[in-house]
Tab-separated table of C-alpha atoms in Angstrom:
chain	number	residue	atom	x	y	z
A	1	MET	CA	0.000	0.000	0.000
A	2	PRO	CA	1.455	3.432	-0.911
A	3	LEU	CA	2.649	5.710	1.864
A	4	ASP	CA	2.239	9.481	1.786
A	5	VAL	CA	5.258	11.484	2.980
A	6	VAL	CA	5.348	15.181	3.888
A	7	THR	CA	8.681	16.932	4.509
A	8	ASP	CA	9.567	20.345	5.934
A	9	LEU	CA	12.610	21.569	4.016
A	10	ALA	CA	12.823	24.890	5.836
A	11	HIS	CA	13.276	23.134	9.175
A	12	GLY	CA	15.951	20.516	8.661
A	13	GLY	CA	14.268	18.434	5.964
A	14	ARG	CA	12.273	16.681	8.683
A	15	TRP	CA	9.578	14.207	7.654
A	16	THR	CA	6.457	15.546	9.353
A	17	SER	CA	4.006	12.884	8.158
A	18	LEU	CA	4.178	9.253	7.061
A	19	ARG	CA	0.663	8.022	6.432
A	20	HIS	CA	-1.176	5.167	4.794
A	21	SER	CA	-4.954	5.032	4.750
A	22	ASP	CA	-6.094	6.498	8.083
A	23	ARG	CA	-2.888	5.565	9.968
A	24	GLU	CA	-0.337	8.266	10.810
A	25	TRP	CA	2.928	6.572	11.774
A	26	LEU	CA	5.003	9.528	12.916
A	27	TRP	CA	4.801	10.884	16.456
A	28	ARG	CA	5.116	14.638	16.856
A	29	ARG	CA	5.258	17.141	19.691
A	30	GLU	CA	4.796	20.879	19.946
A	31	SER	CA	8.255	22.463	19.821
A	32	PRO	CA	7.942	26.087	18.683
A	33	GLU	CA	11.595	26.714	19.580
A	34	ARG	CA	12.543	24.473	16.650
A	35	HIS	CA	11.852	27.338	14.262
A	36	GLY	CA	14.760	29.389	15.632
A	37	VAL	CA	17.551	26.810	15.759
A	38	ALA	CA	20.989	27.314	14.199
A	39	PRO	CA	23.814	24.874	13.412
A	40	GLY	CA	25.496	23.718	16.603
A	41	ASP	CA	22.408	24.198	18.804
A	42	ALA	CA	21.223	21.484	21.175
A	43	PHE	CA	18.671	19.216	19.534
A	44	VAL	CA	15.026	20.273	19.679
A	45	ASP	CA	12.795	17.215	19.523
A	46	ALA	CA	9.763	17.914	17.350
A	47	GLY	CA	9.199	14.260	16.473
A	48	GLY	CA	8.741	13.054	12.926
A	49	LEU	CA	11.732	11.600	11.092
A	50	GLU	CA	15.040	13.463	11.268
A	51	GLU	CA	18.086	12.965	9.047
A	52	CYS	CA	20.842	12.563	11.661
A	53	VAL	CA	24.311	12.841	10.095
A	54	PRO	CA	27.326	12.693	10.712
A	55	THR	CA	26.439	11.533	14.245
A	56	VAL	CA	23.370	10.977	16.401
A	57	ARG	CA	24.616	11.541	19.933
A	58	GLY	CA	27.701	13.598	20.602
A	59	THR	CA	28.743	16.727	18.718
A	60	PRO	CA	26.908	18.214	16.927
A	61	ASP	CA	23.857	16.963	18.837
A	62	HIS	CA	21.807	14.736	16.484
A	63	GLY	CA	24.090	15.735	13.641
A	64	ASP	CA	24.533	18.748	11.409
A	65	ALA	CA	21.616	18.445	8.976
A	66	TRP	CA	18.507	18.794	11.197
A	67	SER	CA	19.289	22.416	12.131
A	68	ARG	CA	19.836	23.711	8.581
A	69	PRO	CA	17.371	24.646	5.835
A	70	TRP	CA	17.259	22.251	2.896
A	71	THR	CA	16.599	23.045	-0.754
A	72	GLY	CA	14.352	21.123	-3.098
A	73	ASP	CA	13.719	20.640	-6.795
A	74	GLY	CA	10.852	18.225	-7.399
A	75	ASP	CA	11.617	14.931	-5.675
A	76	ALA	CA	15.289	15.893	-5.132
A	77	GLN	CA	16.179	17.548	-1.811
A	78	SER	CA	19.571	18.510	-0.378
A	79	VAL	CA	21.463	20.186	2.428
A	80	ARG	CA	25.027	21.538	2.473
A	81	CYS	CA	26.942	21.242	5.736
A	82	ASP	CA	30.483	22.269	6.628
A	83	ARG	CA	32.176	18.987	5.652
A	84	PHE	CA	29.637	17.251	3.410
A	85	THR	CA	26.588	17.589	1.199
A	86	LEU	CA	23.624	15.232	1.561
A	87	LYS	CA	21.110	14.726	-1.237
A	88	ARG	CA	18.013	12.546	-1.224
A	89	THR	CA	15.393	11.628	-3.795
A	90	LEU	CA	12.006	10.415	-2.520
A	91	ARG	CA	9.740	8.238	-4.652
A	92	THR	CA	6.365	6.738	-3.886
A	93	THR	CA	6.087	3.104	-4.997
A	94	ALA	CA	3.263	0.579	-5.058
A	95	ASP	CA	4.506	-0.789	-1.725
A	96	GLY	CA	5.554	2.392	0.077
A	97	VAL	CA	8.430	4.857	-0.270
A	98	GLU	CA	12.001	4.601	-1.572
A	99	VAL	CA	14.607	7.211	-0.740
A	100	ASP	CA	17.968	7.286	-2.515
A	101	TYR	CA	20.766	9.167	-0.744
A	102	VAL	CA	24.121	10.525	-1.884
A	103	LEU	CA	26.610	11.943	0.600
A	104	THR	CA	29.531	13.828	-0.958
A	105	ALA	CA	32.658	14.566	1.077
A	106	ASP	CA	36.419	14.195	1.043
A	107	PRO	CA	37.636	10.594	0.693
A	108	GLY	CA	38.113	9.040	4.118
A	109	PHE	CA	35.389	11.126	5.799
A	110	ARG	CA	33.692	8.943	8.436
A	111	PHE	CA	30.085	9.411	9.449
A	112	LEU	CA	26.974	7.895	10.947
A	113	TRP	CA	23.548	8.373	9.423
A	114	ALA	CA	20.186	7.529	10.946
A	115	ALA	CA	16.655	7.938	9.665
A	116	HIS	CA	15.629	9.002	13.176
A	117	ALA	CA	11.960	7.970	12.953
A	118	LEU	CA	9.882	8.537	16.086
A	119	LEU	CA	6.739	6.467	15.726
A	120	ASP	CA	3.275	6.876	17.216
A	121	LEU	CA	2.868	3.377	18.643
A	122	SER	CA	0.555	1.700	21.112
A	123	GLU	CA	1.769	-0.190	24.180
A	124	GLU	CA	1.201	-3.452	22.278
A	125	ALA	CA	3.572	-2.626	19.416
A	126	VAL	CA	6.250	-5.206	18.563
A	127	VAL	CA	9.526	-4.788	16.669
A	128	ARG	CA	10.773	-7.779	14.683
A	129	ALA	CA	14.376	-8.164	13.583
A	130	ARG	CA	16.563	-11.179	12.826
A	131	ALA	CA	16.609	-13.484	15.838
A	132	GLY	CA	20.074	-13.639	17.374
A	133	ALA	CA	21.308	-10.472	15.646
A	134	PRO	CA	24.161	-8.820	17.599
A	135	THR	CA	22.645	-5.952	19.581
A	136	ARG	CA	24.561	-3.191	21.329
A	137	LEU	CA	23.325	-1.570	24.527
A	138	PHE	CA	24.542	1.765	25.824
A	139	PRO	CA	25.236	3.003	29.353
A	140	GLU	CA	21.695	4.212	30.104
A	141	ALA	CA	20.729	0.514	30.083
A	142	ALA	CA	23.075	-0.296	32.979
A	143	PRO	CA	20.442	-0.031	35.765
A	144	LEU	CA	18.232	-2.525	33.911
A	145	LEU	CA	20.870	-5.260	33.592
A	146	ALA	CA	21.565	-8.074	36.046
A	147	ASP	CA	25.356	-7.765	35.687
A	148	PRO	CA	27.462	-4.647	36.385
A	149	TRP	CA	28.345	-2.408	33.445
A	150	PRO	CA	31.938	-2.987	32.230
A	151	ASP	CA	34.204	-0.222	33.487
A	152	GLY	CA	34.591	2.533	30.917
A	153	ALA	CA	32.776	0.655	28.138
A	154	PRO	CA	30.857	2.872	25.663
A	155	TRP	CA	28.612	-0.117	24.854
A	156	THR	CA	28.121	-3.804	25.531
A	157	ALA	CA	26.418	-6.431	23.377
A	158	GLY	CA	24.055	-9.382	23.423
A	159	ALA	CA	21.613	-11.093	21.053
A	160	TRP	CA	18.276	-9.817	19.775
A	161	PRO	CA	15.538	-9.752	21.061
A	162	ALA	CA	16.803	-9.817	24.676
A	163	PRO	CA	20.455	-8.702	24.788
A	164	LEU	CA	21.906	-9.490	28.210
A	165	GLY	CA	18.397	-10.359	29.398
A	166	LEU	CA	16.815	-6.985	28.527
A	167	ARG	CA	13.761	-7.606	26.313
A	168	LEU	CA	13.638	-4.954	23.584
A	169	ASP	CA	11.155	-6.165	20.972
A	170	ARG	CA	8.134	-4.822	22.863
A	171	PHE	CA	7.805	-1.180	23.845
A	172	GLY	CA	5.115	-1.720	26.483
A	173	PRO	CA	3.658	0.792	28.984
A	174	ASP	CA	5.519	3.725	30.480
A	175	ASP	CA	7.875	2.614	33.250
A	176	GLY	CA	10.189	5.605	33.667
A	177	THR	CA	13.080	4.141	31.631
A	178	ALA	CA	14.863	5.262	28.472
A	179	VAL	CA	17.130	2.870	26.560
A	180	GLY	CA	18.927	3.057	23.220
A	181	ALA	CA	20.139	0.015	21.294
A	182	VAL	CA	21.650	-0.754	17.891
A	183	VAL	CA	20.722	-4.022	16.161
A	184	GLU	CA	23.092	-5.261	13.450
A	185	GLY	CA	21.453	-5.703	10.040
A	186	GLY	CA	19.498	-3.258	7.930
A	187	ARG	CA	15.966	-4.657	8.183
A	188	CYS	CA	13.157	-4.668	10.717
A	189	CYS	CA	9.384	-4.561	10.903
A	190	VAL	CA	6.983	-2.905	13.336
A	191	HIS	CA	3.665	-4.594	14.157
A	192	ASP	CA	1.029	-2.466	15.870
A	193	GLY	CA	-2.359	-4.129	15.931
A	194	PRO	CA	-3.335	-4.849	12.310
A	195	ASP	CA	-0.826	-2.317	10.935
A	196	ARG	CA	2.685	-3.053	9.670
A	197	LEU	CA	5.627	-0.805	8.850
A	198	ALA	CA	8.825	-2.275	7.398
A	199	PHE	CA	12.217	-0.569	7.136
A	200	ALA	CA	15.226	-1.605	5.066
A	201	VAL	CA	18.498	0.173	4.348
A	202	GLU	CA	20.982	-0.957	1.683
A	203	ALA	CA	24.512	0.354	1.076
A	204	GLU	CA	27.391	-1.433	-0.568
A	205	GLY	CA	30.419	-1.844	1.661
A	206	GLN	CA	29.025	0.108	4.635
A	207	PRO	CA	27.916	-1.108	8.112
A	208	LEU	CA	24.126	-1.465	8.334
A	209	SER	CA	21.970	-1.530	11.446
A	210	VAL	CA	18.706	-0.415	13.011
A	211	ALA	CA	18.745	1.757	16.122
A	212	LEU	CA	15.968	1.630	18.704
A	213	TRP	CA	15.027	4.371	21.143
A	214	ARG	CA	12.658	3.122	23.825
A	215	ASN	CA	11.818	6.157	25.935
A	216	LEU	CA	8.985	5.144	28.240
A	217	GLY	CA	8.803	8.350	30.227
A	218	GLY	CA	12.454	8.281	31.281
A	219	PHE	CA	13.864	11.189	29.221
A	220	PRO	CA	14.583	14.048	29.629
A	221	ALA	CA	15.040	14.032	33.377
A	222	HIS	CA	13.391	17.416	34.024
A	223	ARG	CA	10.278	16.859	31.883
A	224	PRO	CA	10.069	13.272	30.582
A	225	TYR	CA	7.719	12.143	27.844
A	226	ARG	CA	7.132	8.956	25.849
A	227	SER	CA	8.858	8.569	22.478
A	228	THR	CA	9.635	5.385	20.579
A	229	GLY	CA	12.115	5.337	17.725
A	230	VAL	CA	12.953	2.805	15.019
A	231	GLU	CA	15.903	4.153	13.055
A	232	PRO	CA	17.641	2.521	10.068
A	233	MET	CA	21.348	3.409	10.205
A	234	LEU	CA	24.680	3.432	8.499
A	235	GLY	CA	26.967	2.611	11.418
A	236	ARG	CA	26.795	0.621	14.652
A	237	VAL	CA	26.982	3.255	17.413
A	238	PHE	CA	25.112	6.439	18.334
A	239	ASP	CA	28.159	8.665	18.820
A	240	LEU	CA	30.764	8.951	16.079
A	241	ALA	CA	33.386	9.523	18.789
A	242	ASP	CA	32.758	5.934	20.013
A	243	ALA	CA	33.020	4.341	16.558
A	244	GLY	CA	35.678	1.692	16.058
A	245	PRO	CA	37.284	1.081	12.647
A	246	ASP	CA	34.245	-0.852	11.343
A	247	ASP	CA	31.512	1.044	13.208
A	248	ALA	CA	31.024	4.025	10.872
A	249	ALA	CA	30.467	4.616	7.177
A	250	ARG	CA	33.472	5.877	5.232
A	251	VAL	CA	33.620	7.926	2.021
A	252	PRO	CA	35.661	6.054	-0.642
A	253	ALA	CA	38.064	7.490	-3.204
A	254	SER	CA	35.128	8.480	-5.445
A	255	GLY	CA	34.046	11.055	-2.857
A	256	GLU	CA	30.485	9.650	-2.693
A	257	VAL	CA	28.513	7.210	-0.566
A	258	ARG	CA	25.165	6.037	-1.913
A	259	TRP	CA	22.431	4.179	-0.059
A	260	ARG	CA	18.723	3.426	-0.245
A	261	LEU	CA	16.054	3.515	2.444
A	262	THR	CA	12.847	1.569	1.799
A	263	VAL	CA	9.757	2.046	3.956
A	264	GLY	CA	6.629	0.027	3.302
A	265	SER	CA	3.550	-1.644	4.710
A	266	ASP	CA	4.444	-5.042	3.193
A	267	CYS	CA	6.345	-6.697	6.019
A	268	PRO	CA	8.438	-9.812	5.255
A	269	CYS	CA	9.537	-10.110	8.863
A	270	PRO	CA	13.210	-10.919	9.463
A	271	ARG	CA	13.873	-14.290	11.091
Protein backbone atom coordinates (compact mmCIF):
# COMPACT_ATOMS: atom_id res chain seq x y z
CA MET A 1 0.00 0.00 0.00
CA PRO A 2 1.46 3.43 -0.91
CA LEU A 3 2.65 5.71 1.86
CA ASP A 4 2.24 9.48 1.79
CA VAL A 5 5.26 11.48 2.98
CA VAL A 6 5.35 15.18 3.89
CA THR A 7 8.68 16.93 4.51
CA ASP A 8 9.57 20.35 5.93
CA LEU A 9 12.61 21.57 4.02
CA ALA A 10 12.82 24.89 5.84
CA HIS A 11 13.28 23.13 9.18
CA GLY A 12 15.95 20.52 8.66
CA GLY A 13 14.27 18.43 5.96
CA ARG A 14 12.27 16.68 8.68
CA TRP A 15 9.58 14.21 7.65
CA THR A 16 6.46 15.55 9.35
CA SER A 17 4.01 12.88 8.16
CA LEU A 18 4.18 9.25 7.06
CA ARG A 19 0.66 8.02 6.43
CA HIS A 20 -1.18 5.17 4.79
CA SER A 21 -4.95 5.03 4.75
CA ASP A 22 -6.09 6.50 8.08
CA ARG A 23 -2.89 5.56 9.97
CA GLU A 24 -0.34 8.27 10.81
CA TRP A 25 2.93 6.57 11.77
CA LEU A 26 5.00 9.53 12.92
CA TRP A 27 4.80 10.88 16.46
CA ARG A 28 5.12 14.64 16.86
CA ARG A 29 5.26 17.14 19.69
CA GLU A 30 4.80 20.88 19.95
CA SER A 31 8.25 22.46 19.82
CA PRO A 32 7.94 26.09 18.68
CA GLU A 33 11.60 26.71 19.58
CA ARG A 34 12.54 24.47 16.65
CA HIS A 35 11.85 27.34 14.26
CA GLY A 36 14.76 29.39 15.63
CA VAL A 37 17.55 26.81 15.76
CA ALA A 38 20.99 27.31 14.20
CA PRO A 39 23.81 24.87 13.41
CA GLY A 40 25.50 23.72 16.60
CA ASP A 41 22.41 24.20 18.80
CA ALA A 42 21.22 21.48 21.17
CA PHE A 43 18.67 19.22 19.53
CA VAL A 44 15.03 20.27 19.68
CA ASP A 45 12.79 17.21 19.52
CA ALA A 46 9.76 17.91 17.35
CA GLY A 47 9.20 14.26 16.47
CA GLY A 48 8.74 13.05 12.93
CA LEU A 49 11.73 11.60 11.09
CA GLU A 50 15.04 13.46 11.27
CA GLU A 51 18.09 12.96 9.05
CA CYS A 52 20.84 12.56 11.66
CA VAL A 53 24.31 12.84 10.10
CA PRO A 54 27.33 12.69 10.71
CA THR A 55 26.44 11.53 14.24
CA VAL A 56 23.37 10.98 16.40
CA ARG A 57 24.62 11.54 19.93
CA GLY A 58 27.70 13.60 20.60
CA THR A 59 28.74 16.73 18.72
CA PRO A 60 26.91 18.21 16.93
CA ASP A 61 23.86 16.96 18.84
CA HIS A 62 21.81 14.74 16.48
CA GLY A 63 24.09 15.73 13.64
CA ASP A 64 24.53 18.75 11.41
CA ALA A 65 21.62 18.45 8.98
CA TRP A 66 18.51 18.79 11.20
CA SER A 67 19.29 22.42 12.13
CA ARG A 68 19.84 23.71 8.58
CA PRO A 69 17.37 24.65 5.83
CA TRP A 70 17.26 22.25 2.90
CA THR A 71 16.60 23.04 -0.75
CA GLY A 72 14.35 21.12 -3.10
CA ASP A 73 13.72 20.64 -6.79
CA GLY A 74 10.85 18.22 -7.40
CA ASP A 75 11.62 14.93 -5.67
CA ALA A 76 15.29 15.89 -5.13
CA GLN A 77 16.18 17.55 -1.81
CA SER A 78 19.57 18.51 -0.38
CA VAL A 79 21.46 20.19 2.43
CA ARG A 80 25.03 21.54 2.47
CA CYS A 81 26.94 21.24 5.74
CA ASP A 82 30.48 22.27 6.63
CA ARG A 83 32.18 18.99 5.65
CA PHE A 84 29.64 17.25 3.41
CA THR A 85 26.59 17.59 1.20
CA LEU A 86 23.62 15.23 1.56
CA LYS A 87 21.11 14.73 -1.24
CA ARG A 88 18.01 12.55 -1.22
CA THR A 89 15.39 11.63 -3.80
CA LEU A 90 12.01 10.42 -2.52
CA ARG A 91 9.74 8.24 -4.65
CA THR A 92 6.37 6.74 -3.89
CA THR A 93 6.09 3.10 -5.00
CA ALA A 94 3.26 0.58 -5.06
CA ASP A 95 4.51 -0.79 -1.72
CA GLY A 96 5.55 2.39 0.08
CA VAL A 97 8.43 4.86 -0.27
CA GLU A 98 12.00 4.60 -1.57
CA VAL A 99 14.61 7.21 -0.74
CA ASP A 100 17.97 7.29 -2.51
CA TYR A 101 20.77 9.17 -0.74
CA VAL A 102 24.12 10.52 -1.88
CA LEU A 103 26.61 11.94 0.60
CA THR A 104 29.53 13.83 -0.96
CA ALA A 105 32.66 14.57 1.08
CA ASP A 106 36.42 14.19 1.04
CA PRO A 107 37.64 10.59 0.69
CA GLY A 108 38.11 9.04 4.12
CA PHE A 109 35.39 11.13 5.80
CA ARG A 110 33.69 8.94 8.44
CA PHE A 111 30.08 9.41 9.45
CA LEU A 112 26.97 7.90 10.95
CA TRP A 113 23.55 8.37 9.42
CA ALA A 114 20.19 7.53 10.95
CA ALA A 115 16.66 7.94 9.67
CA HIS A 116 15.63 9.00 13.18
CA ALA A 117 11.96 7.97 12.95
CA LEU A 118 9.88 8.54 16.09
CA LEU A 119 6.74 6.47 15.73
CA ASP A 120 3.27 6.88 17.22
CA LEU A 121 2.87 3.38 18.64
CA SER A 122 0.55 1.70 21.11
CA GLU A 123 1.77 -0.19 24.18
CA GLU A 124 1.20 -3.45 22.28
CA ALA A 125 3.57 -2.63 19.42
CA VAL A 126 6.25 -5.21 18.56
CA VAL A 127 9.53 -4.79 16.67
CA ARG A 128 10.77 -7.78 14.68
CA ALA A 129 14.38 -8.16 13.58
CA ARG A 130 16.56 -11.18 12.83
CA ALA A 131 16.61 -13.48 15.84
CA GLY A 132 20.07 -13.64 17.37
CA ALA A 133 21.31 -10.47 15.65
CA PRO A 134 24.16 -8.82 17.60
CA THR A 135 22.64 -5.95 19.58
CA ARG A 136 24.56 -3.19 21.33
CA LEU A 137 23.32 -1.57 24.53
CA PHE A 138 24.54 1.76 25.82
CA PRO A 139 25.24 3.00 29.35
CA GLU A 140 21.69 4.21 30.10
CA ALA A 141 20.73 0.51 30.08
CA ALA A 142 23.07 -0.30 32.98
CA PRO A 143 20.44 -0.03 35.76
CA LEU A 144 18.23 -2.53 33.91
CA LEU A 145 20.87 -5.26 33.59
CA ALA A 146 21.57 -8.07 36.05
CA ASP A 147 25.36 -7.77 35.69
CA PRO A 148 27.46 -4.65 36.39
CA TRP A 149 28.35 -2.41 33.44
CA PRO A 150 31.94 -2.99 32.23
CA ASP A 151 34.20 -0.22 33.49
CA GLY A 152 34.59 2.53 30.92
CA ALA A 153 32.78 0.65 28.14
CA PRO A 154 30.86 2.87 25.66
CA TRP A 155 28.61 -0.12 24.85
CA THR A 156 28.12 -3.80 25.53
CA ALA A 157 26.42 -6.43 23.38
CA GLY A 158 24.06 -9.38 23.42
CA ALA A 159 21.61 -11.09 21.05
CA TRP A 160 18.28 -9.82 19.77
CA PRO A 161 15.54 -9.75 21.06
CA ALA A 162 16.80 -9.82 24.68
CA PRO A 163 20.46 -8.70 24.79
CA LEU A 164 21.91 -9.49 28.21
CA GLY A 165 18.40 -10.36 29.40
CA LEU A 166 16.81 -6.98 28.53
CA ARG A 167 13.76 -7.61 26.31
CA LEU A 168 13.64 -4.95 23.58
CA ASP A 169 11.16 -6.17 20.97
CA ARG A 170 8.13 -4.82 22.86
CA PHE A 171 7.81 -1.18 23.84
CA GLY A 172 5.12 -1.72 26.48
CA PRO A 173 3.66 0.79 28.98
CA ASP A 174 5.52 3.73 30.48
CA ASP A 175 7.87 2.61 33.25
CA GLY A 176 10.19 5.60 33.67
CA THR A 177 13.08 4.14 31.63
CA ALA A 178 14.86 5.26 28.47
CA VAL A 179 17.13 2.87 26.56
CA GLY A 180 18.93 3.06 23.22
CA ALA A 181 20.14 0.01 21.29
CA VAL A 182 21.65 -0.75 17.89
CA VAL A 183 20.72 -4.02 16.16
CA GLU A 184 23.09 -5.26 13.45
CA GLY A 185 21.45 -5.70 10.04
CA GLY A 186 19.50 -3.26 7.93
CA ARG A 187 15.97 -4.66 8.18
CA CYS A 188 13.16 -4.67 10.72
CA CYS A 189 9.38 -4.56 10.90
CA VAL A 190 6.98 -2.90 13.34
CA HIS A 191 3.67 -4.59 14.16
CA ASP A 192 1.03 -2.47 15.87
CA GLY A 193 -2.36 -4.13 15.93
CA PRO A 194 -3.34 -4.85 12.31
CA ASP A 195 -0.83 -2.32 10.94
CA ARG A 196 2.68 -3.05 9.67
CA LEU A 197 5.63 -0.81 8.85
CA ALA A 198 8.82 -2.28 7.40
CA PHE A 199 12.22 -0.57 7.14
CA ALA A 200 15.23 -1.60 5.07
CA VAL A 201 18.50 0.17 4.35
CA GLU A 202 20.98 -0.96 1.68
CA ALA A 203 24.51 0.35 1.08
CA GLU A 204 27.39 -1.43 -0.57
CA GLY A 205 30.42 -1.84 1.66
CA GLN A 206 29.02 0.11 4.64
CA PRO A 207 27.92 -1.11 8.11
CA LEU A 208 24.13 -1.47 8.33
CA SER A 209 21.97 -1.53 11.45
CA VAL A 210 18.71 -0.41 13.01
CA ALA A 211 18.74 1.76 16.12
CA LEU A 212 15.97 1.63 18.70
CA TRP A 213 15.03 4.37 21.14
CA ARG A 214 12.66 3.12 23.83
CA ASN A 215 11.82 6.16 25.94
CA LEU A 216 8.99 5.14 28.24
CA GLY A 217 8.80 8.35 30.23
CA GLY A 218 12.45 8.28 31.28
CA PHE A 219 13.86 11.19 29.22
CA PRO A 220 14.58 14.05 29.63
CA ALA A 221 15.04 14.03 33.38
CA HIS A 222 13.39 17.42 34.02
CA ARG A 223 10.28 16.86 31.88
CA PRO A 224 10.07 13.27 30.58
CA TYR A 225 7.72 12.14 27.84
CA ARG A 226 7.13 8.96 25.85
CA SER A 227 8.86 8.57 22.48
CA THR A 228 9.64 5.39 20.58
CA GLY A 229 12.11 5.34 17.73
CA VAL A 230 12.95 2.80 15.02
CA GLU A 231 15.90 4.15 13.05
CA PRO A 232 17.64 2.52 10.07
CA MET A 233 21.35 3.41 10.20
CA LEU A 234 24.68 3.43 8.50
CA GLY A 235 26.97 2.61 11.42
CA ARG A 236 26.79 0.62 14.65
CA VAL A 237 26.98 3.26 17.41
CA PHE A 238 25.11 6.44 18.33
CA ASP A 239 28.16 8.66 18.82
CA LEU A 240 30.76 8.95 16.08
CA ALA A 241 33.39 9.52 18.79
CA ASP A 242 32.76 5.93 20.01
CA ALA A 243 33.02 4.34 16.56
CA GLY A 244 35.68 1.69 16.06
CA PRO A 245 37.28 1.08 12.65
CA ASP A 246 34.24 -0.85 11.34
CA ASP A 247 31.51 1.04 13.21
CA ALA A 248 31.02 4.02 10.87
CA ALA A 249 30.47 4.62 7.18
CA ARG A 250 33.47 5.88 5.23
CA VAL A 251 33.62 7.93 2.02
CA PRO A 252 35.66 6.05 -0.64
CA ALA A 253 38.06 7.49 -3.20
CA SER A 254 35.13 8.48 -5.44
CA GLY A 255 34.05 11.06 -2.86
CA GLU A 256 30.48 9.65 -2.69
CA VAL A 257 28.51 7.21 -0.57
CA ARG A 258 25.16 6.04 -1.91
CA TRP A 259 22.43 4.18 -0.06
CA ARG A 260 18.72 3.43 -0.24
CA LEU A 261 16.05 3.52 2.44
CA THR A 262 12.85 1.57 1.80
CA VAL A 263 9.76 2.05 3.96
CA GLY A 264 6.63 0.03 3.30
CA SER A 265 3.55 -1.64 4.71
CA ASP A 266 4.44 -5.04 3.19
CA CYS A 267 6.34 -6.70 6.02
CA PRO A 268 8.44 -9.81 5.26
CA CYS A 269 9.54 -10.11 8.86
CA PRO A 270 13.21 -10.92 9.46
CA ARG A 271 13.87 -14.29 11.09
